[in-house]
Short mmCIF file of N, CA and C in Angstrom, two decimals:
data_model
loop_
_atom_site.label_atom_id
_atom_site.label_comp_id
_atom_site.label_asym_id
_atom_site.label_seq_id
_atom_site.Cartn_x
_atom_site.Cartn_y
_atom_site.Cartn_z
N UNK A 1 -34.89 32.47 6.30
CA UNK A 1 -34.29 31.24 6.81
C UNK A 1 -33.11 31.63 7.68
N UNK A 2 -32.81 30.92 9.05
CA UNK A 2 -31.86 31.59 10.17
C UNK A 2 -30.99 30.52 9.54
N UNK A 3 -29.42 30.59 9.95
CA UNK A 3 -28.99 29.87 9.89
C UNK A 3 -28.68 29.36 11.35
N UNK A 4 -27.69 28.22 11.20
CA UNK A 4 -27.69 27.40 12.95
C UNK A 4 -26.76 28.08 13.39
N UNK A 5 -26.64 28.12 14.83
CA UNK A 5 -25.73 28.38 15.66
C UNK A 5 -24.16 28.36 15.41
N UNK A 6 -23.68 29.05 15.73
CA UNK A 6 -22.10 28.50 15.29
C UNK A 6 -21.58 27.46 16.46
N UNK A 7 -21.14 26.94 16.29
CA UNK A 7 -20.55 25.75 17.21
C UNK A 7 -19.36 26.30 17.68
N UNK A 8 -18.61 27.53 17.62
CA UNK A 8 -17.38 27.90 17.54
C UNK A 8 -17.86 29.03 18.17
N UNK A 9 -17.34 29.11 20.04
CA UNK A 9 -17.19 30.57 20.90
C UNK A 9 -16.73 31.86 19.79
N UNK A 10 -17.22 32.30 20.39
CA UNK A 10 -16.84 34.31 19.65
C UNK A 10 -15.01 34.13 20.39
N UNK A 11 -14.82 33.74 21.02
CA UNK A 11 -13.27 34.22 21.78
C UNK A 11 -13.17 32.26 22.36
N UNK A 12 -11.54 32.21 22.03
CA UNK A 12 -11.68 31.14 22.00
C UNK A 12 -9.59 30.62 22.46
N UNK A 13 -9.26 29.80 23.92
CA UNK A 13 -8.36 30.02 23.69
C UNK A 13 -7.70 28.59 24.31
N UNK A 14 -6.95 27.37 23.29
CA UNK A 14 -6.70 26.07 23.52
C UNK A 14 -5.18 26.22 23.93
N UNK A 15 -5.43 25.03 24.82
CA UNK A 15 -3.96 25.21 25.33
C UNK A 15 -3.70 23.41 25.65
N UNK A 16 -2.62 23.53 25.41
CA UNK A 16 -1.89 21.87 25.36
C UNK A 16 -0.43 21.75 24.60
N UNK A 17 0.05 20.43 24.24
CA UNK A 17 1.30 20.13 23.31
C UNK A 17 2.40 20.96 24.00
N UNK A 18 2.29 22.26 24.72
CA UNK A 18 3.59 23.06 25.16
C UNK A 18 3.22 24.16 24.10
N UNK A 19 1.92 24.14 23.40
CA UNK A 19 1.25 25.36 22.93
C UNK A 19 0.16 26.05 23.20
N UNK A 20 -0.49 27.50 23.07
CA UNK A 20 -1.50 27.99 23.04
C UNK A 20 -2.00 28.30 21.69
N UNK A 21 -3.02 28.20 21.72
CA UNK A 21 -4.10 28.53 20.39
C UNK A 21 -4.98 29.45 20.24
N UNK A 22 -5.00 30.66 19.87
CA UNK A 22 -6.02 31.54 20.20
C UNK A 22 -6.40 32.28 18.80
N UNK A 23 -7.35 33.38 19.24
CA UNK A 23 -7.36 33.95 18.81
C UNK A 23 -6.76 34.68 17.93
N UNK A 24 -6.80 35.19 16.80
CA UNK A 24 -5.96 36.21 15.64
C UNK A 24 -6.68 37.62 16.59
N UNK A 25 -5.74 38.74 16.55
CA UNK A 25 -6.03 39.88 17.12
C UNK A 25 -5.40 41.23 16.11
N UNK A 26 -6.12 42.22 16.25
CA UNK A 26 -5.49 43.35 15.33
C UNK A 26 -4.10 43.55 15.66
N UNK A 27 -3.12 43.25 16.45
CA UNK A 27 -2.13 43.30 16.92
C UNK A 27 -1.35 42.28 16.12
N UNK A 28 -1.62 41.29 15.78
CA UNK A 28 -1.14 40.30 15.27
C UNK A 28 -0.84 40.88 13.41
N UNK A 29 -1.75 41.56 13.08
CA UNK A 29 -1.92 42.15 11.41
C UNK A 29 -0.33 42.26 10.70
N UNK A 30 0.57 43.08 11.48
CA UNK A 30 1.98 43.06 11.45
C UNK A 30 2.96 41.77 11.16
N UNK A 31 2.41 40.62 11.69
CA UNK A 31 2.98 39.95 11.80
C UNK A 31 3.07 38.62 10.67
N UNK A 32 1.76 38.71 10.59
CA UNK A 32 1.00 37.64 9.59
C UNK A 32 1.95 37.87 7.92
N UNK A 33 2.40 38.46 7.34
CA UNK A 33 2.97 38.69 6.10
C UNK A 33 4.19 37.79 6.05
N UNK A 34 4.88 37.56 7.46
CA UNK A 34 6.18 37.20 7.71
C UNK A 34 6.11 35.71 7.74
N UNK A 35 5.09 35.06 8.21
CA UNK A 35 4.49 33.95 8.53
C UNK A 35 3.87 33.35 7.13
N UNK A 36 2.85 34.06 6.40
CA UNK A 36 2.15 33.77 5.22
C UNK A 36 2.70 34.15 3.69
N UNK A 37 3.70 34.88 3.62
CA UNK A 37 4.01 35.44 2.37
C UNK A 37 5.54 34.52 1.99
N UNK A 38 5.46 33.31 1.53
CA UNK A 38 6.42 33.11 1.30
C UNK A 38 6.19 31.64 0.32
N UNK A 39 6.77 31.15 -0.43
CA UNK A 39 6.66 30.73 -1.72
C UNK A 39 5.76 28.76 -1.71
N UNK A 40 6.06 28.62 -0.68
CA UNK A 40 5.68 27.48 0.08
C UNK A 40 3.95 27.53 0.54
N UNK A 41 3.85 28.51 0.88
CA UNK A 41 2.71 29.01 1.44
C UNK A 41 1.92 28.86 0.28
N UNK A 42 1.91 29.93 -0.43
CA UNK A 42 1.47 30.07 -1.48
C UNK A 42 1.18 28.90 -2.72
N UNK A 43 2.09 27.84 -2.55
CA UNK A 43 1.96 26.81 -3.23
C UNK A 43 0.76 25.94 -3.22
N UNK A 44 1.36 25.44 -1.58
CA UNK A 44 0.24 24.11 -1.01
C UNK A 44 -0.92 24.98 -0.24
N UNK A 45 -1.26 26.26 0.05
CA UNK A 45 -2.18 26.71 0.42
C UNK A 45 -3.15 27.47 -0.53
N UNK A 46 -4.67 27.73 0.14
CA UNK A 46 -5.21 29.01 -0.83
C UNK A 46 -4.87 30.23 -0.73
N UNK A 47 -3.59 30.53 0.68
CA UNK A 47 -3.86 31.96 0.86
C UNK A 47 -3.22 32.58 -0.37
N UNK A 48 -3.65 34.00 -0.60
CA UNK A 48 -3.24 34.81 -1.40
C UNK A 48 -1.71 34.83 -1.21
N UNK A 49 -1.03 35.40 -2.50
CA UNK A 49 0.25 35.58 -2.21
C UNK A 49 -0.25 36.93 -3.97
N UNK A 50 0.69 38.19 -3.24
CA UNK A 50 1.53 38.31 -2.13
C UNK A 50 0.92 38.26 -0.95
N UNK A 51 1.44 37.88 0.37
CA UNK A 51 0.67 37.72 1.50
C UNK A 51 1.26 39.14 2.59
N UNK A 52 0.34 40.30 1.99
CA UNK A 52 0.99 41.85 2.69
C UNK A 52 -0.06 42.29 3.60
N UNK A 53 0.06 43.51 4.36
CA UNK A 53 -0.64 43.75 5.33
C UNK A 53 -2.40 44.02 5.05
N UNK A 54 -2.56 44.19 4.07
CA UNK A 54 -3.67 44.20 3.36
C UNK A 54 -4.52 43.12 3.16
N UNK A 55 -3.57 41.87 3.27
CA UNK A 55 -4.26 40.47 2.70
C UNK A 55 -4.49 39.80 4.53
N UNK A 56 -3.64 40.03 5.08
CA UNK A 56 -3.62 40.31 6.23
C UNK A 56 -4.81 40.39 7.12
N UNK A 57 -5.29 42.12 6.77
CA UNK A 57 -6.34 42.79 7.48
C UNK A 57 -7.63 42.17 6.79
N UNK A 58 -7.61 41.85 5.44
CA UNK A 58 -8.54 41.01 4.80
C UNK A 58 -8.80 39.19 5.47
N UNK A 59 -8.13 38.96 5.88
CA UNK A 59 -8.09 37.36 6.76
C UNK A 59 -8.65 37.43 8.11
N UNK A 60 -8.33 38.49 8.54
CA UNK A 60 -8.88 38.79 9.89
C UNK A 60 -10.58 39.02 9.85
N UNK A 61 -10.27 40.04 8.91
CA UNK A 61 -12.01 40.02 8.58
C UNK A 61 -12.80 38.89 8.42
N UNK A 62 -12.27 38.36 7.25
CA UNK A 62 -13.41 37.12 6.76
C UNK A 62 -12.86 35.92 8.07
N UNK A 63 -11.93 35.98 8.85
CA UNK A 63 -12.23 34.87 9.95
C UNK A 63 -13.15 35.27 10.96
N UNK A 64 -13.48 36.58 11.17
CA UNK A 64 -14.59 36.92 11.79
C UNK A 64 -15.82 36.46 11.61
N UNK A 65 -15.59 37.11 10.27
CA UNK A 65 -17.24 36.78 9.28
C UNK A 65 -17.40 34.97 9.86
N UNK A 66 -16.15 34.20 9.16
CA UNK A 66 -16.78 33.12 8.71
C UNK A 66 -16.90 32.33 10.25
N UNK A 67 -16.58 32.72 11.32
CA UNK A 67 -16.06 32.01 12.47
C UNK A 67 -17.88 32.43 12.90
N UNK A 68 -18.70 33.80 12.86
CA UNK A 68 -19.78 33.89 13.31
C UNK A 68 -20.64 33.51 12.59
N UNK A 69 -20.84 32.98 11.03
CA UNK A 69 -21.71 31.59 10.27
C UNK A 69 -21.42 30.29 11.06
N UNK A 70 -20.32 29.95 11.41
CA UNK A 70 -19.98 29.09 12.20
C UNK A 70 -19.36 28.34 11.21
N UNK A 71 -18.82 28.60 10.17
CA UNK A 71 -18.04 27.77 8.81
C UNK A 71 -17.03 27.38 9.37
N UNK A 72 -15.90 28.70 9.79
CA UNK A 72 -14.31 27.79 10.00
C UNK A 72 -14.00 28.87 11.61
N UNK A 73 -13.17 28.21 12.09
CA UNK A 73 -12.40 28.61 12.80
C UNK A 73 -11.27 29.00 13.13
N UNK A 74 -10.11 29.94 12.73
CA UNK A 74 -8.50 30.34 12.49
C UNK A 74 -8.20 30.60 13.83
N UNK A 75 -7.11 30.15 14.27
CA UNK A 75 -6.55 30.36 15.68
C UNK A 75 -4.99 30.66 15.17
N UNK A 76 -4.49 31.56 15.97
CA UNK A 76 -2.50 31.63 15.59
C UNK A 76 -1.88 30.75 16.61
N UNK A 77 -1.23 29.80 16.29
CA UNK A 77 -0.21 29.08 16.88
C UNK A 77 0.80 29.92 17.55
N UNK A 78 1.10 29.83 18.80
CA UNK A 78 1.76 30.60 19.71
C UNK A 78 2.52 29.26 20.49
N UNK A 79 3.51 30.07 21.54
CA UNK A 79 4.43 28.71 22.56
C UNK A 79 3.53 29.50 23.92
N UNK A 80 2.61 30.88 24.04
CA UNK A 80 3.05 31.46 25.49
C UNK A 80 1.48 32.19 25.25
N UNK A 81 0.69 32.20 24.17
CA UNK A 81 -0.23 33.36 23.64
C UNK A 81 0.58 34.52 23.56
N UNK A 82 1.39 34.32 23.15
CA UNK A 82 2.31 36.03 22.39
C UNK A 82 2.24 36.19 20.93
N UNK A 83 3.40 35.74 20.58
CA UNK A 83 4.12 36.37 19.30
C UNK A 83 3.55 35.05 18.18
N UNK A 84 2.36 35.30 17.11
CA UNK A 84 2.07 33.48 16.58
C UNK A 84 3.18 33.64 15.02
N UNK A 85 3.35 32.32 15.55
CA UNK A 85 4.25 31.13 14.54
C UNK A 85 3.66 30.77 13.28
N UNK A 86 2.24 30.72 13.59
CA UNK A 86 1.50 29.98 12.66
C UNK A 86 0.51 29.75 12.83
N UNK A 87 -0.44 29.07 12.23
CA UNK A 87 -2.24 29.26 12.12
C UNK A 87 -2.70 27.84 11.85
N UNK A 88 -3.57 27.42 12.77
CA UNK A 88 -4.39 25.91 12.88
C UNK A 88 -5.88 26.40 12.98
N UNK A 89 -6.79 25.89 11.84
CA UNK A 89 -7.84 26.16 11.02
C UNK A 89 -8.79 24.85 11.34
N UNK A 90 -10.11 24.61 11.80
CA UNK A 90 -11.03 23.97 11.75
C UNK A 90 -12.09 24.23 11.28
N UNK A 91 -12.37 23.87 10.11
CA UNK A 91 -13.48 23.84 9.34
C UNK A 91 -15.01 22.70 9.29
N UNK A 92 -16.11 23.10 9.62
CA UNK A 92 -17.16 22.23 9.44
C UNK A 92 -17.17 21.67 7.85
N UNK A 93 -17.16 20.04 7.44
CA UNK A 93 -16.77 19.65 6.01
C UNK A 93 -18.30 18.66 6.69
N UNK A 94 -18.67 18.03 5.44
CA UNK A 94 -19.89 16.99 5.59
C UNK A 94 -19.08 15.50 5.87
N UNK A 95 -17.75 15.77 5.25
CA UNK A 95 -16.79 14.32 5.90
C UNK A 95 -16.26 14.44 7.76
N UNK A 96 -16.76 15.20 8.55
CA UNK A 96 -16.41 15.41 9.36
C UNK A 96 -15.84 17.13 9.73
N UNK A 97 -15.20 17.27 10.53
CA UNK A 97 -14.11 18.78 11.05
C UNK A 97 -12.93 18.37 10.53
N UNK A 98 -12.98 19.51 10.05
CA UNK A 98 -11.66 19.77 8.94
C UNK A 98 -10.26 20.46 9.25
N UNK A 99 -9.23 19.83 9.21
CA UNK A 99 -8.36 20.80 9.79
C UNK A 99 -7.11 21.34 9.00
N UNK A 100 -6.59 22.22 9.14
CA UNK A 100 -5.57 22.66 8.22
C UNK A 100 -4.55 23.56 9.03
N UNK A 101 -3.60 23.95 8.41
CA UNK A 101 -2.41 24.35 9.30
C UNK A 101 -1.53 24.69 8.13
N UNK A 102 -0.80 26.10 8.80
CA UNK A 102 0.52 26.93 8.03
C UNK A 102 1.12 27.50 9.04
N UNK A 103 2.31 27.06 8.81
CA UNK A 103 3.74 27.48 10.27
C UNK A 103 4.48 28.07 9.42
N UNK A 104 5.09 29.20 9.71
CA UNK A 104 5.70 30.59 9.32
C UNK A 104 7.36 29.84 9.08
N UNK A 105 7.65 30.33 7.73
CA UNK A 105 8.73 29.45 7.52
C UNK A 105 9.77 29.43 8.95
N UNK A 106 10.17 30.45 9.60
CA UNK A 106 11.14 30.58 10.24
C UNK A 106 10.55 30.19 11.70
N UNK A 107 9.85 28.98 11.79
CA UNK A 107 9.43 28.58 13.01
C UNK A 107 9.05 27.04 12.66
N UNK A 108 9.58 26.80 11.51
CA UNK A 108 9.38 25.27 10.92
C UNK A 108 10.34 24.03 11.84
N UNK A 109 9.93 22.80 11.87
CA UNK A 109 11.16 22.17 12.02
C UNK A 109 11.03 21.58 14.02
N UNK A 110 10.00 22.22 14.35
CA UNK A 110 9.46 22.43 15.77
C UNK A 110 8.46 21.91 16.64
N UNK A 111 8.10 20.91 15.35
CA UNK A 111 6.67 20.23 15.63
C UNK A 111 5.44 20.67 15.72
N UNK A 112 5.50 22.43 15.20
CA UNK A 112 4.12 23.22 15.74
C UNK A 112 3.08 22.70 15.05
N UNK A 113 3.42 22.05 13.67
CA UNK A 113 1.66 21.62 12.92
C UNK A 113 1.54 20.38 13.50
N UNK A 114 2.22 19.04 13.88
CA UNK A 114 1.77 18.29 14.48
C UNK A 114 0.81 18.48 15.78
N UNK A 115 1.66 19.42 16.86
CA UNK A 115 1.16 19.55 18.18
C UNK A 115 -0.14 20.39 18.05
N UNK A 116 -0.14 21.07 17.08
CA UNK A 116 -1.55 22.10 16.76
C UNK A 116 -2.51 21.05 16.07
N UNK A 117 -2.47 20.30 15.35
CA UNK A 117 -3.58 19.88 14.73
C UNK A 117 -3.69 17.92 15.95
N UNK A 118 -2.85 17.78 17.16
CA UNK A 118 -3.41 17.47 18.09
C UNK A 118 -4.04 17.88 19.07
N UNK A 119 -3.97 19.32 19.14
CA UNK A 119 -4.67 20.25 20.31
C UNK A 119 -6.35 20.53 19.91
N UNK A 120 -6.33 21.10 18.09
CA UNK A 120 -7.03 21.22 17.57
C UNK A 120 -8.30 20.16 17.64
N UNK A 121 -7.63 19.20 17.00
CA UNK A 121 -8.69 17.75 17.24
C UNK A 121 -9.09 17.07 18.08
N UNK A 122 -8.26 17.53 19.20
CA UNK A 122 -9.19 17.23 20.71
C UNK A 122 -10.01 17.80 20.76
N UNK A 123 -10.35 19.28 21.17
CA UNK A 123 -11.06 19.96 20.75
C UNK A 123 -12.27 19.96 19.96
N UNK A 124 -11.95 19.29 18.79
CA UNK A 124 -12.99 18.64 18.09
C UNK A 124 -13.88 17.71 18.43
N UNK A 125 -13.40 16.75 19.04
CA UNK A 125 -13.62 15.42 19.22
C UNK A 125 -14.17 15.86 20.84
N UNK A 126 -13.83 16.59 22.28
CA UNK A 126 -14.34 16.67 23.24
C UNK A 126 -15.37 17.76 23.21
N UNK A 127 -15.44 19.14 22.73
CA UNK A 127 -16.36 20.08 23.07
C UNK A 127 -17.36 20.04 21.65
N UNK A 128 -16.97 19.72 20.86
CA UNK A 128 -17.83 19.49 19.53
C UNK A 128 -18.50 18.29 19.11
N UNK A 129 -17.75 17.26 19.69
CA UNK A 129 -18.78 15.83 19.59
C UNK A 129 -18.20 15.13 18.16
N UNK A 130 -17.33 15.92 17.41
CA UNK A 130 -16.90 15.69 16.20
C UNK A 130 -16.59 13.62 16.53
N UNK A 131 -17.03 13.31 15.14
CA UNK A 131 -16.68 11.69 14.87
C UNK A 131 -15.43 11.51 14.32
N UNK A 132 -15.51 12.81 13.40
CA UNK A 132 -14.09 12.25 12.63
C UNK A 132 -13.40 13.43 12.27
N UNK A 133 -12.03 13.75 12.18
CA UNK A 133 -11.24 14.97 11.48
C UNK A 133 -10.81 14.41 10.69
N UNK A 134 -10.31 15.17 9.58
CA UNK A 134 -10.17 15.31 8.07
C UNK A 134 -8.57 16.02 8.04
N UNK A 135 -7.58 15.62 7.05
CA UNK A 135 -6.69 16.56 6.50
C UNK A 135 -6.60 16.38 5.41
N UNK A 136 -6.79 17.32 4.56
CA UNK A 136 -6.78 17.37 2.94
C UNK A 136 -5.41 17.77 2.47
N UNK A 137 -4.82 16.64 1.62
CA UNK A 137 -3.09 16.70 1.52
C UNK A 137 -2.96 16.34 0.23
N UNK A 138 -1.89 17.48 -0.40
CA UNK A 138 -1.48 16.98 -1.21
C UNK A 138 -0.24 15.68 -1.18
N UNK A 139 -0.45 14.62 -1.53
CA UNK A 139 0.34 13.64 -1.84
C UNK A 139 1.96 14.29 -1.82
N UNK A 140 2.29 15.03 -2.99
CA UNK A 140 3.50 15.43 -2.70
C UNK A 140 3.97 16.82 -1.61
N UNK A 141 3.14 17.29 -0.65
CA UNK A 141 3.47 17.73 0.25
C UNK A 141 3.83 17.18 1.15
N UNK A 142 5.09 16.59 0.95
CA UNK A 142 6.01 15.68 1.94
C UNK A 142 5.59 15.80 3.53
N UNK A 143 5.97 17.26 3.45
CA UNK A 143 6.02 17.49 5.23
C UNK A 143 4.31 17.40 5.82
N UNK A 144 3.66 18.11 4.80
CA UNK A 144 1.84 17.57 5.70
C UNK A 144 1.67 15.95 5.76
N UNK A 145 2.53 15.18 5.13
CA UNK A 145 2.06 14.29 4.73
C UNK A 145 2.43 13.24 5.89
N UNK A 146 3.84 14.29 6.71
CA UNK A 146 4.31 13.92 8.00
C UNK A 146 3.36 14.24 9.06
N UNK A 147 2.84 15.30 8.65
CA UNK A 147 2.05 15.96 9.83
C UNK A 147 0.90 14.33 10.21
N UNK A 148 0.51 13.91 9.02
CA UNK A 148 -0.62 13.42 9.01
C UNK A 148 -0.40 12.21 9.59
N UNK A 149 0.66 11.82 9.51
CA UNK A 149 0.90 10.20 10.23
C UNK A 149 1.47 10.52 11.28
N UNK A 150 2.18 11.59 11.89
CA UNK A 150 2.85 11.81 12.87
C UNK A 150 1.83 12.07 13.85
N UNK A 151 0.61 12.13 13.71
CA UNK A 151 -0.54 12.58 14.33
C UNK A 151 -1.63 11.67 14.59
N UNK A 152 -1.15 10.20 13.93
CA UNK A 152 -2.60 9.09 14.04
C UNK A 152 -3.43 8.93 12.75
N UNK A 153 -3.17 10.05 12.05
CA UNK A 153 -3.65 9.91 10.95
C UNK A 153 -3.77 8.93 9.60
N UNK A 154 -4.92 8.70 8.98
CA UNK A 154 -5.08 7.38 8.26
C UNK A 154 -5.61 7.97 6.84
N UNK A 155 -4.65 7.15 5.72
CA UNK A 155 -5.41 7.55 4.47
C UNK A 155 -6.57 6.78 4.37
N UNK A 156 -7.79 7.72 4.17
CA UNK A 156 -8.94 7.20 3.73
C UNK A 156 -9.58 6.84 2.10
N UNK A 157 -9.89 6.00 2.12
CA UNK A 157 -10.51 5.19 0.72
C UNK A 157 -11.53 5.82 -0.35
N UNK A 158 -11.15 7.22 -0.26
CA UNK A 158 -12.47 8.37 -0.55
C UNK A 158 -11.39 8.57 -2.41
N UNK A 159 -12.46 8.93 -2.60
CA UNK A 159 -11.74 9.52 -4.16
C UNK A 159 -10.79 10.77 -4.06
N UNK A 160 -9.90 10.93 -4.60
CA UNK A 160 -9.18 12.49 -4.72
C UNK A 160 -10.19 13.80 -5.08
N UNK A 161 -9.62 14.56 -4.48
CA UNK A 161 -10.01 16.25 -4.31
C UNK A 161 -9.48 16.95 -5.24
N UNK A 162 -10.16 16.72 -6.72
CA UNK A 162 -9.50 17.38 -7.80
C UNK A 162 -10.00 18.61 -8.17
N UNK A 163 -8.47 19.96 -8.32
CA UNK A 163 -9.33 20.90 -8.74
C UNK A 163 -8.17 22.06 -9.40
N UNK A 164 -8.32 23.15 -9.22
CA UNK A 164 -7.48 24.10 -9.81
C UNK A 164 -7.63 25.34 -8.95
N UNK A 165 -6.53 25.95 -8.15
CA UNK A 165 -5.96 26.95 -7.39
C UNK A 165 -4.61 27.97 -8.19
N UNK A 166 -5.41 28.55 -7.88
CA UNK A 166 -4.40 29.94 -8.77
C UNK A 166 -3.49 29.38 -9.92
N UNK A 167 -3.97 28.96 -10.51
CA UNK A 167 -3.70 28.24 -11.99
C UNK A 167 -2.95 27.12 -12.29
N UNK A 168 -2.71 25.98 -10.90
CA UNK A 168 -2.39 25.18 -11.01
C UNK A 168 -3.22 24.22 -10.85
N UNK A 169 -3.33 22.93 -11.43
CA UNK A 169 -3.93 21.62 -10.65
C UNK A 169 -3.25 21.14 -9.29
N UNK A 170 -4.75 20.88 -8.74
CA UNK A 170 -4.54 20.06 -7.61
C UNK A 170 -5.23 18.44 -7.45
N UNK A 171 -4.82 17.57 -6.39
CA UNK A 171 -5.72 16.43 -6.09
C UNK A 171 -4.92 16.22 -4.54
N UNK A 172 -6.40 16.49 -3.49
CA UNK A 172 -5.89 16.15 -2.25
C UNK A 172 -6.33 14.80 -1.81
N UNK A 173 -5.98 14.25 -1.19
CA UNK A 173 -5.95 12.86 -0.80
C UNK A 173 -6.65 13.40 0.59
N UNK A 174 -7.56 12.80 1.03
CA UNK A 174 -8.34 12.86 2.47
C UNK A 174 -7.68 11.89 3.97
N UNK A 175 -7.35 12.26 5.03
CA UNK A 175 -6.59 11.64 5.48
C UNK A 175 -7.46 11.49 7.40
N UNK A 176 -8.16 10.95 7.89
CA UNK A 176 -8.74 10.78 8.90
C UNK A 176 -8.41 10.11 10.05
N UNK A 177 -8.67 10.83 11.12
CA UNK A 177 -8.46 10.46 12.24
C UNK A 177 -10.08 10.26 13.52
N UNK A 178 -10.50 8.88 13.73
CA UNK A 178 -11.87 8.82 14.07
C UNK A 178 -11.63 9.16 15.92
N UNK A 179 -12.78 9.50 16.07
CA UNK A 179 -12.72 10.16 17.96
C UNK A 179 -12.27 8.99 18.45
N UNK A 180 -11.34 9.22 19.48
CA UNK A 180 -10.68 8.21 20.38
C UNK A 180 -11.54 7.09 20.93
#
């Protein structure tokens, strides 16, 4: 059994908001620990923590892997395609394209997850045909919770996303934005 096409270019590079979106590159490996390893991260996200060069070179990989199934897509949030800030994630979900986002503490405060997960969802919505994007939030993650209205975003009438991540409970609330 083949699987389908990925809907998601091998090289891939969005530009809008007063940001670029690209690609993760082996160059970048250095950088990612500074951005991902920090207590916040680790909370409201799945990434691993500690988040070291190892976990790193392991992310790069499986965004390869999973970007050529055509599952998700990881791009680093940049101002110029240089030095990334942070990482805006589109995932194929059966509720629609899925999006997610982590800005490196010391680049917070800047608007980068808003303007990324509007660059992102255009994107969605023009070269993908997408109907609807998705943000899966925890309720008390104040600041996604900004992201999500600061962006058009609407709580949807869906049941909570209950589950357990590195030994805590979770329940995300589903939050949608339908194509323009």
């Amino acid at each position: 059994m083949s699987s389908p096409a990925s809907p998601f270019p091998t090289r891939i590079e969005l530009t809008g908001e007063g940001l670029v979106l690209r690609d993760w590159t082996e160059a970048d490996v250095a950088a990612m620990p500074a951005l991902f390893d920090h207590p916040d991260i680790a909370y409201w996200t799945p990434l691993v923590s500690p988040f070291d060069e190892a976990a790193a070179r392991a992310r790069l990989g499986r965004d390869r892997q999973m970007r050529a199934e055509g599952s998700v897509m990881l791009l680093a949030i940049t101002l110029d395609g240089g030095a990334p800030l942070g990482e805006v994630m589109l995932r194929r979900a059966p509720e629609g394209m899925e999006i997610g986002y982590a800005v490196g503490p010391a680049h917070r405060g800047q608007g980068l997850a808003a303007r990324a997960v509007r660059v992102i969802a255009a994107y969605a919505f023009e070269q993908l045909g997408a109907q609807q994007v998705i943000l899966e939030v925890e309720a008390e993650n104040t600041a996604s919770v900004a992201v999500a209205t600061r962006t058009g975003f609407g709580l949807l009438d869906v049941p909570l996303i209950k589950g357990e991540e590195k030994g805590r409970p979770f329940a995300l609330q589903t939050w949608g934005l339908n194509r323009p």
